Coordinates of C-alpha atoms in Angstrom, one line a residue:
M1 CA -14.6 -15.9 35.7
R2 CA -12.3 -13.5 33.7
H3 CA -13.9 -10.2 34.6
R4 CA -12.0 -7.2 33.4
V5 CA -9.2 -9.4 32.0
K6 CA -8.2 -7.9 28.6
G7 CA -7.0 -10.0 25.7
R8 CA -7.0 -13.5 24.5
K9 CA -4.7 -16.2 25.7
L10 CA -5.0 -18.4 22.6
G11 CA -3.6 -21.4 24.5
R12 CA -0.2 -19.8 24.8
N13 CA 1.9 -18.1 27.4
A14 CA 2.9 -14.4 27.1
S15 CA 6.3 -14.9 25.4
H16 CA 4.9 -17.5 22.9
R17 CA 1.9 -15.3 22.1
K18 CA 4.1 -12.2 21.5
A19 CA 6.4 -14.2 19.2
M20 CA 3.4 -15.5 17.3
F21 CA 2.0 -12.0 16.7
R22 CA 5.5 -10.8 15.7
N23 CA 5.8 -13.5 13.1
M24 CA 2.2 -13.0 11.8
A25 CA 2.7 -9.2 11.5
C26 CA 6.0 -9.6 9.6
S27 CA 4.3 -12.1 7.2
L28 CA 1.4 -9.7 6.6
I29 CA 3.7 -6.7 6.1
K30 CA 6.2 -8.4 3.8
S31 CA 3.4 -9.7 1.6
V32 CA 2.8 -6.2 0.4
V33 CA 6.0 -6.2 -1.7
A34 CA 6.2 -10.0 -2.3
D35 CA 7.5 -11.1 -5.7
E36 CA 4.7 -12.5 -7.8
D37 CA 7.1 -14.9 -9.5
A38 CA 8.4 -16.4 -6.3
E39 CA 7.7 -19.9 -5.3
N40 CA 5.6 -19.1 -2.2
A41 CA 4.2 -15.8 -3.5
P42 CA 0.9 -14.8 -1.9
K43 CA -2.2 -15.0 -4.0
H44 CA -3.3 -11.6 -2.8
P45 CA -0.6 -9.1 -1.6
G46 CA -1.3 -7.5 1.8
R47 CA -3.5 -10.3 3.1
I48 CA -3.1 -13.4 5.2
V49 CA -5.6 -16.1 6.4
T50 CA -5.8 -17.2 10.0
T51 CA -8.4 -17.9 12.7
V52 CA -10.9 -15.2 13.7
Q53 CA -9.5 -14.9 17.3
K54 CA -5.9 -14.5 16.0
A55 CA -6.9 -12.0 13.4
K56 CA -8.8 -9.8 16.0
S57 CA -5.8 -9.9 18.3
L58 CA -3.3 -9.3 15.6
R59 CA -5.1 -6.2 14.2
P60 CA -4.1 -3.7 17.0
F61 CA -0.5 -5.0 17.0
V62 CA -0.1 -4.3 13.3
E63 CA -1.9 -0.9 13.4
K64 CA 0.3 0.4 16.2
C65 CA 3.4 -0.4 14.0
I66 CA 1.8 1.4 11.0
T67 CA 1.1 4.4 13.3
L68 CA 4.8 4.6 14.2
A69 CA 5.8 4.5 10.6
R70 CA 3.2 7.1 9.7
R71 CA 4.5 9.5 12.4
A72 CA 8.0 9.2 11.0
Q73 CA 7.1 10.4 7.5
P74 CA 7.1 14.2 8.2
H75 CA 10.6 13.9 9.7
L76 CA 11.9 11.9 6.7
E77 CA 10.5 14.5 4.3
K78 CA 12.1 17.3 6.3
A79 CA 15.5 15.4 6.3
E80 CA 15.4 15.0 2.6
E81 CA 15.7 18.8 2.2
F82 CA 19.2 18.7 3.8
G83 CA 20.3 15.3 2.4
T84 CA 22.7 14.6 -0.5
S85 CA 22.7 12.2 -3.4
A86 CA 26.5 11.7 -3.4
E87 CA 27.8 8.2 -3.0
R88 CA 28.9 7.3 0.5
G89 CA 32.7 7.6 0.9
S90 CA 33.2 10.0 -2.1
S91 CA 34.8 13.4 -1.7
E92 CA 31.5 15.2 -2.2
W93 CA 29.9 13.0 0.5
K94 CA 32.8 13.7 2.9
S95 CA 32.5 17.5 2.4
W96 CA 28.7 17.2 3.1
R97 CA 29.5 15.1 6.1
E98 CA 31.7 17.9 7.6
S99 CA 29.3 20.8 6.7
D100 CA 26.5 22.4 8.7
Q101 CA 24.0 20.8 6.3
W102 CA 24.8 17.4 7.8
Q103 CA 24.0 18.8 11.3
E104 CA 20.6 19.9 10.1
W105 CA 20.0 16.6 8.4
A106 CA 20.9 14.7 11.6
A107 CA 18.7 16.9 13.8
A108 CA 15.7 16.3 11.4
M109 CA 16.5 12.6 11.1
A110 CA 16.7 11.9 14.8
P111 CA 12.9 11.5 15.5
A112 CA 12.5 9.2 12.4
L113 CA 15.5 7.1 13.6
S114 CA 13.8 6.8 17.0
F115 CA 10.6 5.5 15.4
R116 CA 12.6 3.1 13.3
R117 CA 14.4 1.6 16.3
R118 CA 11.1 1.2 18.1
L119 CA 9.7 -0.8 15.1
I120 CA 12.9 -3.0 15.0
S121 CA 12.4 -3.8 18.7
E122 CA 8.8 -4.7 18.1
L123 CA 9.2 -6.8 14.9
R124 CA 12.9 -7.9 15.0
D125 CA 12.8 -7.9 11.2
I126 CA 14.7 -5.3 9.1
E127 CA 12.9 -6.2 5.9
A128 CA 9.4 -5.7 7.5
V129 CA 10.5 -2.4 9.0
E130 CA 11.7 -1.2 5.5
V131 CA 8.3 -2.0 4.1
L132 CA 6.6 -0.1 6.9
M133 CA 8.8 3.0 6.4
S134 CA 8.8 3.1 2.6
E135 CA 5.4 1.6 1.6
L136 CA 2.8 1.6 4.4
G137 CA 3.8 4.8 6.1
P138 CA 3.4 7.0 3.0
R139 CA 0.2 5.1 2.0
Y140 CA -1.6 6.0 5.3
I141 CA 0.0 9.4 5.9
D142 CA -3.5 11.1 5.8
R143 CA -5.4 8.3 7.6
E144 CA -5.7 8.2 11.4
G145 CA -6.2 4.6 12.3
G146 CA -8.3 1.8 10.7
Y147 CA -5.5 0.5 8.4
T148 CA -6.6 -3.1 8.4
R149 CA -9.9 -5.1 8.2
V150 CA -10.9 -8.5 9.4
V151 CA -13.3 -10.5 7.1
K152 CA -14.8 -13.8 8.3
L153 CA -14.7 -16.7 5.8
A154 CA -17.4 -19.2 5.3
T155 CA -15.0 -22.2 5.1
V156 CA -13.6 -23.7 8.3
R157 CA -10.1 -24.9 8.9
L158 CA -9.5 -28.6 8.1
G159 CA -8.7 -30.7 11.1
D160 CA -10.4 -28.8 13.9
S161 CA -13.1 -26.9 12.1
G162 CA -11.9 -23.6 13.4
E163 CA -13.5 -20.4 12.2
Q164 CA -11.3 -18.7 9.6
A165 CA -10.9 -15.1 8.7
L166 CA -8.6 -12.9 6.6
I167 CA -6.8 -9.8 7.7
E168 CA -5.8 -7.3 5.0
F169 CA -4.7 -3.7 4.5
V170 CA -7.4 -1.2 3.3
G171 CA -7.0 1.3 0.6
D172 CA -5.5 -1.0 -2.1
D173 CA -6.5 -1.5 -5.7
R174 CA -9.5 -3.7 -4.8
D175 CA -11.0 -0.9 -2.7
R176 CA -10.5 1.6 -5.6
Q177 CA -12.2 -0.8 -8.1
R178 CA -15.1 -1.3 -5.7
T179 CA -15.5 2.4 -5.2
T180 CA -15.4 3.0 -8.9
S181 CA -18.1 0.4 -9.6
R182 CA -20.4 1.8 -6.9
S183 CA -20.3 5.3 -8.3
S184 CA -23.2 5.7 -10.6
A185 CA -22.7 8.2 -13.5
A186 CA -25.5 9.9 -15.3
P187 CA -26.5 8.0 -18.5
V188 CA -25.6 9.6 -21.8
V189 CA -28.8 10.4 -23.8
D190 CA -28.5 10.4 -27.6
E191 CA -30.2 13.2 -29.5
S192 CA -32.0 10.7 -31.7
E193 CA -33.3 8.8 -28.7
E194 CA -34.4 12.1 -27.1
T195 CA -36.3 13.0 -30.3
E196 CA -38.0 9.6 -30.5
T197 CA -39.0 9.9 -26.9
T198 CA -40.5 13.4 -27.4
S199 CA -42.5 12.2 -30.5
D200 CA -43.8 9.2 -28.5
E201 CA -44.9 11.4 -25.7
E202 CA -46.7 13.8 -28.2
A203 CA -48.4 10.8 -29.8
N204 CA -49.5 9.5 -26.4
E205 CA -50.9 12.9 -25.5
S206 CA -52.9 13.1 -28.7
V207 CA -54.3 9.7 -28.2
S208 CA -55.3 10.5 -24.7
S209 CA -57.0 13.7 -25.7
E210 CA -58.9 11.9 -28.5
A211 CA -60.0 9.3 -26.0
E212 CA -61.2 12.0 -23.5
A213 CA -63.2 13.8 -26.3
S214 CA -64.9 10.5 -27.4
D215 CA -65.8 9.8 -23.7
E216 CA -67.3 13.3 -23.4
T217 CA -69.3 12.8 -26.6
S218 CA -70.7 9.4 -25.5
T219 CA -71.6 10.9 -22.1
D220 CA -73.5 13.7 -23.8
A221 CA -75.4 11.3 -26.1
T222 CA -76.3 9.1 -23.1
A223 CA -77.7 12.1 -21.3
E224 CA -79.8 13.2 -24.3
D225 CA -81.2 9.7 -24.6
G226 CA -82.1 9.6 -21.0
G227 CA -83.9 13.0 -21.3
A228 CA -85.9 11.8 -24.4
D229 CA -87.0 8.7 -22.5
E230 CA -88.2 10.8 -19.6
E231 CA -90.3 13.0 -22.0
K232 CA -91.9 9.9 -23.5
K233 CA -92.9 8.7 -20.0
D234 CA -94.4 12.0 -19.1
D235 CA -96.5 11.9 -22.3

């Protein structure tokens, strides 16, 4: 019994399992900026397909990395105020390097550099860290958690019939299109259609009033006939 034993072993030891999650996370992150014309370009950027158990175990690992990149964004924005656009090694850059402005830039950049080093130690991939710091961090700057979703697929994996699922980032173009299609706007009513509708309603009201008048007339006539028959019987 595995009471109070957290996590899934997935048929691997600890080091193998960590390396697998690192490789899967880098593949998912780098698919965001993948070249569409490349030979092995992903069909949908920001999405990979794996088994359900691996996707559920990979999700917290990826979201912790995105949280580190998101926490580094305020420090990067603050450091930009003291930065310079001069080319490295130029005379202007050297003068900025020796000024007090560089000291302020270094102090503001230190926390962001710490987050960057933590991401490199987790992923061991510079390209994936660059995508986190430049793309995913600014995207989720106002979102506190829940950066990915796991969607189960109906098709099973060939060979062992394993349950498949896809893990993808939320808040992309597909979500915006889905939100736009769900929002129902008020229908535009043409003035001619509104006039026709009003005339139809008036005609229906006149017909109903005529029908009620005819019903009242027939009721009165029936009552008079009944009264005449009763007088005859009395005679």
